[in-house]
């Protein structure tokens, strides 16, 4: 019975991942990734998979403590924990919420390009979104987001010229936050 409940939780997470993946304004092709932390494991979207076609095989199930230890202590930034995972996997590991949704919002990329960062930063902070200057995706970006999380304790991050990250422990609240950010 417990296993069925756990599977239902994973299935609803997959459904929310599909919603993000099926919105071209949020995800294009295999871009974007989501993760779920549950019972000592993390499910992270595999590299090259489309969120729009999400199913259980779209995600890699990994012992959370092993991958966290790897990224916490690994000094070689170029080496992935697992070749099936995106370079953005550390982001999902360092953010401690149950769910992390990262998408490549067309709006955020356009806004990054046409607005002066000082004005945009103020607008973002006023809307409880942490601005993150462009850092190439990977462990350095994940560490920067983690540091900003400690300073501000917010749940949304605007990644200049890259996209948006929203985290939390409730999928429907995350989706509402995504809609609010995008509007």
mmCIF file of C-alpha atoms in Angstrom:
data_model
loop_
_atom_site.group_PDB
_atom_site.id
_atom_site.type_symbol
_atom_site.label_atom_id
_atom_site.label_comp_id
_atom_site.label_asym_id
_atom_site.label_seq_id
_atom_site.Cartn_x
_atom_site.Cartn_y
_atom_site.Cartn_z
ATOM 1 C CA UNK A 1 0.000 0.000 0.000
ATOM 2 C CA UNK A 2 2.786 2.457 0.928
ATOM 3 C CA UNK A 3 4.582 1.705 -2.363
ATOM 4 C CA UNK A 4 1.404 2.575 -4.286
ATOM 5 C CA UNK A 5 1.133 5.908 -2.450
ATOM 6 C CA UNK A 6 4.767 6.654 -3.244
ATOM 7 C CA UNK A 7 4.174 5.810 -6.911
ATOM 8 C CA UNK A 8 1.094 8.090 -7.003
ATOM 9 C CA UNK A 9 3.290 10.926 -5.664
ATOM 10 C CA UNK A 10 5.834 10.311 -8.417
ATOM 11 C CA UNK A 11 3.068 10.090 -11.049
ATOM 12 C CA UNK A 12 1.576 13.450 -10.061
ATOM 13 C CA UNK A 13 5.087 14.981 -10.135
ATOM 14 C CA UNK A 14 5.459 13.597 -13.674
ATOM 15 C CA UNK A 15 2.104 15.159 -14.623
ATOM 16 C CA UNK A 16 3.281 18.573 -13.401
ATOM 17 C CA UNK A 17 6.548 18.118 -15.304
ATOM 18 C CA UNK A 18 4.519 17.483 -18.475
ATOM 19 C CA UNK A 19 2.529 20.687 -17.928
ATOM 20 C CA UNK A 20 5.764 22.698 -17.843
ATOM 21 C CA UNK A 21 7.186 20.763 -20.797
ATOM 22 C CA UNK A 22 4.100 21.222 -22.965
ATOM 23 C CA UNK A 23 4.211 25.012 -22.699
ATOM 24 C CA UNK A 24 6.549 26.245 -25.443
ATOM 25 C CA UNK A 25 6.909 29.594 -23.662
ATOM 26 C CA UNK A 26 8.473 27.727 -20.724
ATOM 27 C CA UNK A 27 10.307 24.808 -22.346
ATOM 28 C CA UNK A 28 11.741 24.283 -25.775
ATOM 29 C CA UNK A 29 12.810 20.821 -26.901
ATOM 30 C CA UNK A 30 14.681 18.886 -24.230
ATOM 31 C CA UNK A 31 15.454 22.062 -22.256
ATOM 32 C CA UNK A 32 14.293 22.500 -18.692
ATOM 33 C CA UNK A 33 14.385 19.976 -15.903
ATOM 34 C CA UNK A 34 12.499 19.001 -12.769
ATOM 35 C CA UNK A 35 13.314 16.958 -9.704
ATOM 36 C CA UNK A 36 11.612 15.275 -6.770
ATOM 37 C CA UNK A 37 13.201 14.272 -3.463
ATOM 38 C CA UNK A 38 11.425 11.385 -1.744
ATOM 39 C CA UNK A 39 12.420 8.807 0.883
ATOM 40 C CA UNK A 40 16.189 9.336 0.565
ATOM 41 C CA UNK A 41 16.125 9.436 -3.239
ATOM 42 C CA UNK A 42 16.081 12.153 -5.832
ATOM 43 C CA UNK A 43 14.419 11.760 -9.214
ATOM 44 C CA UNK A 44 16.044 14.093 -11.756
ATOM 45 C CA UNK A 45 15.145 14.475 -15.425
ATOM 46 C CA UNK A 46 17.715 12.787 -17.640
ATOM 47 C CA UNK A 47 19.645 14.886 -20.134
ATOM 48 C CA UNK A 48 18.118 15.027 -23.603
ATOM 49 C CA UNK A 49 14.662 13.890 -22.461
ATOM 50 C CA UNK A 50 11.624 16.058 -23.154
ATOM 51 C CA UNK A 51 9.539 17.150 -20.151
ATOM 52 C CA UNK A 52 6.541 17.160 -22.481
ATOM 53 C CA UNK A 53 6.902 13.374 -22.866
ATOM 54 C CA UNK A 54 7.630 12.692 -19.201
ATOM 55 C CA UNK A 55 7.181 9.225 -17.803
ATOM 56 C CA UNK A 56 9.033 7.284 -15.119
ATOM 57 C CA UNK A 57 11.859 6.540 -17.607
ATOM 58 C CA UNK A 58 12.426 10.273 -18.168
ATOM 59 C CA UNK A 59 13.858 10.515 -14.648
ATOM 60 C CA UNK A 60 16.901 8.954 -13.006
ATOM 61 C CA UNK A 61 16.346 7.696 -9.451
ATOM 62 C CA UNK A 62 19.482 8.285 -7.371
ATOM 63 C CA UNK A 63 20.389 7.904 -3.716
ATOM 64 C CA UNK A 64 20.167 11.525 -2.578
ATOM 65 C CA UNK A 65 22.959 11.323 -0.008
ATOM 66 C CA UNK A 66 25.416 9.858 -2.535
ATOM 67 C CA UNK A 67 24.828 12.569 -5.130
ATOM 68 C CA UNK A 68 24.804 15.327 -2.496
ATOM 69 C CA UNK A 69 28.134 14.087 -1.119
ATOM 70 C CA UNK A 70 29.572 13.886 -4.624
ATOM 71 C CA UNK A 71 28.687 17.459 -5.547
ATOM 72 C CA UNK A 72 29.588 18.854 -2.139
ATOM 73 C CA UNK A 73 33.112 17.418 -2.246
ATOM 74 C CA UNK A 74 33.929 17.208 -5.958
ATOM 75 C CA UNK A 75 36.493 19.785 -7.039
ATOM 76 C CA UNK A 76 36.487 18.763 -10.731
ATOM 77 C CA UNK A 77 33.664 20.893 -12.131
ATOM 78 C CA UNK A 78 33.611 19.100 -15.483
ATOM 79 C CA UNK A 79 32.823 15.617 -14.133
ATOM 80 C CA UNK A 80 29.167 14.667 -13.786
ATOM 81 C CA UNK A 81 27.856 12.350 -11.098
ATOM 82 C CA UNK A 82 26.157 10.338 -13.845
ATOM 83 C CA UNK A 83 26.401 10.795 -17.622
ATOM 84 C CA UNK A 84 22.622 10.451 -18.012
ATOM 85 C CA UNK A 85 22.091 13.625 -15.988
ATOM 86 C CA UNK A 86 22.113 17.207 -17.154
ATOM 87 C CA UNK A 87 24.955 19.550 -16.266
ATOM 88 C CA UNK A 88 22.286 21.282 -14.128
ATOM 89 C CA UNK A 89 21.848 18.310 -11.752
ATOM 90 C CA UNK A 90 23.775 20.031 -8.899
ATOM 91 C CA UNK A 91 21.129 22.770 -8.848
ATOM 92 C CA UNK A 92 18.491 20.165 -7.970
ATOM 93 C CA UNK A 93 20.727 18.653 -5.314
ATOM 94 C CA UNK A 94 21.741 21.888 -3.550
ATOM 95 C CA UNK A 95 18.191 23.241 -3.311
ATOM 96 C CA UNK A 96 16.678 21.281 -0.439
ATOM 97 C CA UNK A 97 12.966 21.574 -1.271
ATOM 98 C CA UNK A 98 11.079 18.443 -2.249
ATOM 99 C CA UNK A 99 10.436 19.788 -5.774
ATOM 100 C CA UNK A 100 12.625 21.907 -8.047
ATOM 101 C CA UNK A 101 11.283 23.091 -11.402
ATOM 102 C CA UNK A 102 13.747 24.767 -13.779
ATOM 103 C CA UNK A 103 12.488 26.028 -17.100
ATOM 104 C CA UNK A 104 13.812 28.221 -19.890
ATOM 105 C CA UNK A 105 11.168 30.901 -20.044
ATOM 106 C CA UNK A 106 11.254 32.843 -23.292
ATOM 107 C CA UNK A 107 9.937 35.888 -21.393
ATOM 108 C CA UNK A 108 12.776 35.795 -18.874
ATOM 109 C CA UNK A 109 15.400 35.600 -21.589
ATOM 110 C CA UNK A 110 13.871 38.520 -23.498
ATOM 111 C CA UNK A 111 13.529 40.558 -20.297
ATOM 112 C CA UNK A 112 17.199 39.820 -19.491
ATOM 113 C CA UNK A 113 18.229 41.195 -22.858
ATOM 114 C CA UNK A 114 16.213 44.417 -22.941
ATOM 115 C CA UNK A 115 16.213 45.689 -19.364
ATOM 116 C CA UNK A 116 18.922 47.374 -17.367
ATOM 117 C CA UNK A 117 19.893 44.910 -14.654
ATOM 118 C CA UNK A 118 19.660 47.412 -11.770
ATOM 119 C CA UNK A 119 16.011 48.195 -12.523
ATOM 120 C CA UNK A 120 15.206 44.561 -13.212
ATOM 121 C CA UNK A 121 16.912 43.380 -10.003
ATOM 122 C CA UNK A 122 14.775 45.804 -7.967
ATOM 123 C CA UNK A 123 11.594 44.595 -9.660
ATOM 124 C CA UNK A 124 12.531 40.957 -9.065
ATOM 125 C CA UNK A 125 13.437 41.461 -5.415
ATOM 126 C CA UNK A 126 10.180 43.382 -4.849
ATOM 127 C CA UNK A 127 8.380 40.311 -6.235
ATOM 128 C CA UNK A 128 10.351 37.930 -4.014
ATOM 129 C CA UNK A 129 12.438 36.537 -6.863
ATOM 130 C CA UNK A 130 16.200 36.301 -6.439
ATOM 131 C CA UNK A 131 18.147 37.653 -9.444
ATOM 132 C CA UNK A 132 21.178 35.572 -10.394
ATOM 133 C CA UNK A 133 23.677 37.109 -12.825
ATOM 134 C CA UNK A 134 24.643 34.841 -15.692
ATOM 135 C CA UNK A 135 26.834 31.927 -14.654
ATOM 136 C CA UNK A 136 27.408 29.030 -17.013
ATOM 137 C CA UNK A 137 25.134 26.103 -16.038
ATOM 138 C CA UNK A 138 26.786 23.599 -13.722
ATOM 139 C CA UNK A 139 28.106 23.357 -10.218
ATOM 140 C CA UNK A 140 29.159 27.048 -9.948
ATOM 141 C CA UNK A 141 25.626 28.182 -10.795
ATOM 142 C CA UNK A 142 24.201 25.686 -8.292
ATOM 143 C CA UNK A 143 26.519 26.953 -5.553
ATOM 144 C CA UNK A 144 25.602 30.578 -6.282
ATOM 145 C CA UNK A 145 21.881 29.827 -6.107
ATOM 146 C CA UNK A 146 22.414 27.909 -2.871
ATOM 147 C CA UNK A 147 24.272 30.879 -1.349
ATOM 148 C CA UNK A 148 21.534 33.293 -2.418
ATOM 149 C CA UNK A 149 18.916 30.935 -0.956
ATOM 150 C CA UNK A 150 20.669 31.127 2.426
ATOM 151 C CA UNK A 151 20.716 34.943 2.300
ATOM 152 C CA UNK A 152 17.132 35.514 1.169
ATOM 153 C CA UNK A 153 15.170 32.315 1.921
ATOM 154 C CA UNK A 154 12.956 32.723 -1.146
ATOM 155 C CA UNK A 155 11.640 30.074 -3.532
ATOM 156 C CA UNK A 156 12.189 31.580 -6.985
ATOM 157 C CA UNK A 157 15.312 32.509 -8.924
ATOM 158 C CA UNK A 158 15.637 34.560 -12.101
ATOM 159 C CA UNK A 159 18.684 33.310 -13.992
ATOM 160 C CA UNK A 160 19.839 36.060 -16.344
ATOM 161 C CA UNK A 161 19.872 34.875 -19.976
ATOM 162 C CA UNK A 162 18.933 31.375 -18.872
ATOM 163 C CA UNK A 163 15.512 30.960 -17.267
ATOM 164 C CA UNK A 164 13.678 30.524 -14.003
ATOM 165 C CA UNK A 165 13.936 28.127 -11.063
ATOM 166 C CA UNK A 166 11.070 27.615 -8.621
ATOM 167 C CA UNK A 167 11.284 25.276 -5.654
ATOM 168 C CA UNK A 168 8.935 24.161 -2.902
ATOM 169 C CA UNK A 169 7.239 21.316 -1.123
ATOM 170 C CA UNK A 170 3.837 21.638 -2.805
ATOM 171 C CA UNK A 171 3.463 21.099 -6.558
ATOM 172 C CA UNK A 172 0.290 23.134 -6.973
ATOM 173 C CA UNK A 173 1.854 26.106 -5.140
ATOM 174 C CA UNK A 174 4.879 25.839 -7.414
ATOM 175 C CA UNK A 175 2.642 25.895 -10.486
ATOM 176 C CA UNK A 176 0.798 28.937 -9.140
ATOM 177 C CA UNK A 177 4.144 30.623 -8.520
ATOM 178 C CA UNK A 178 5.233 29.814 -12.097
ATOM 179 C CA UNK A 179 2.012 31.350 -13.473
ATOM 180 C CA UNK A 180 2.438 34.438 -11.270
ATOM 181 C CA UNK A 181 6.072 34.908 -12.321
ATOM 182 C CA UNK A 182 5.283 34.510 -15.984
ATOM 183 C CA UNK A 183 2.387 36.966 -15.862
#
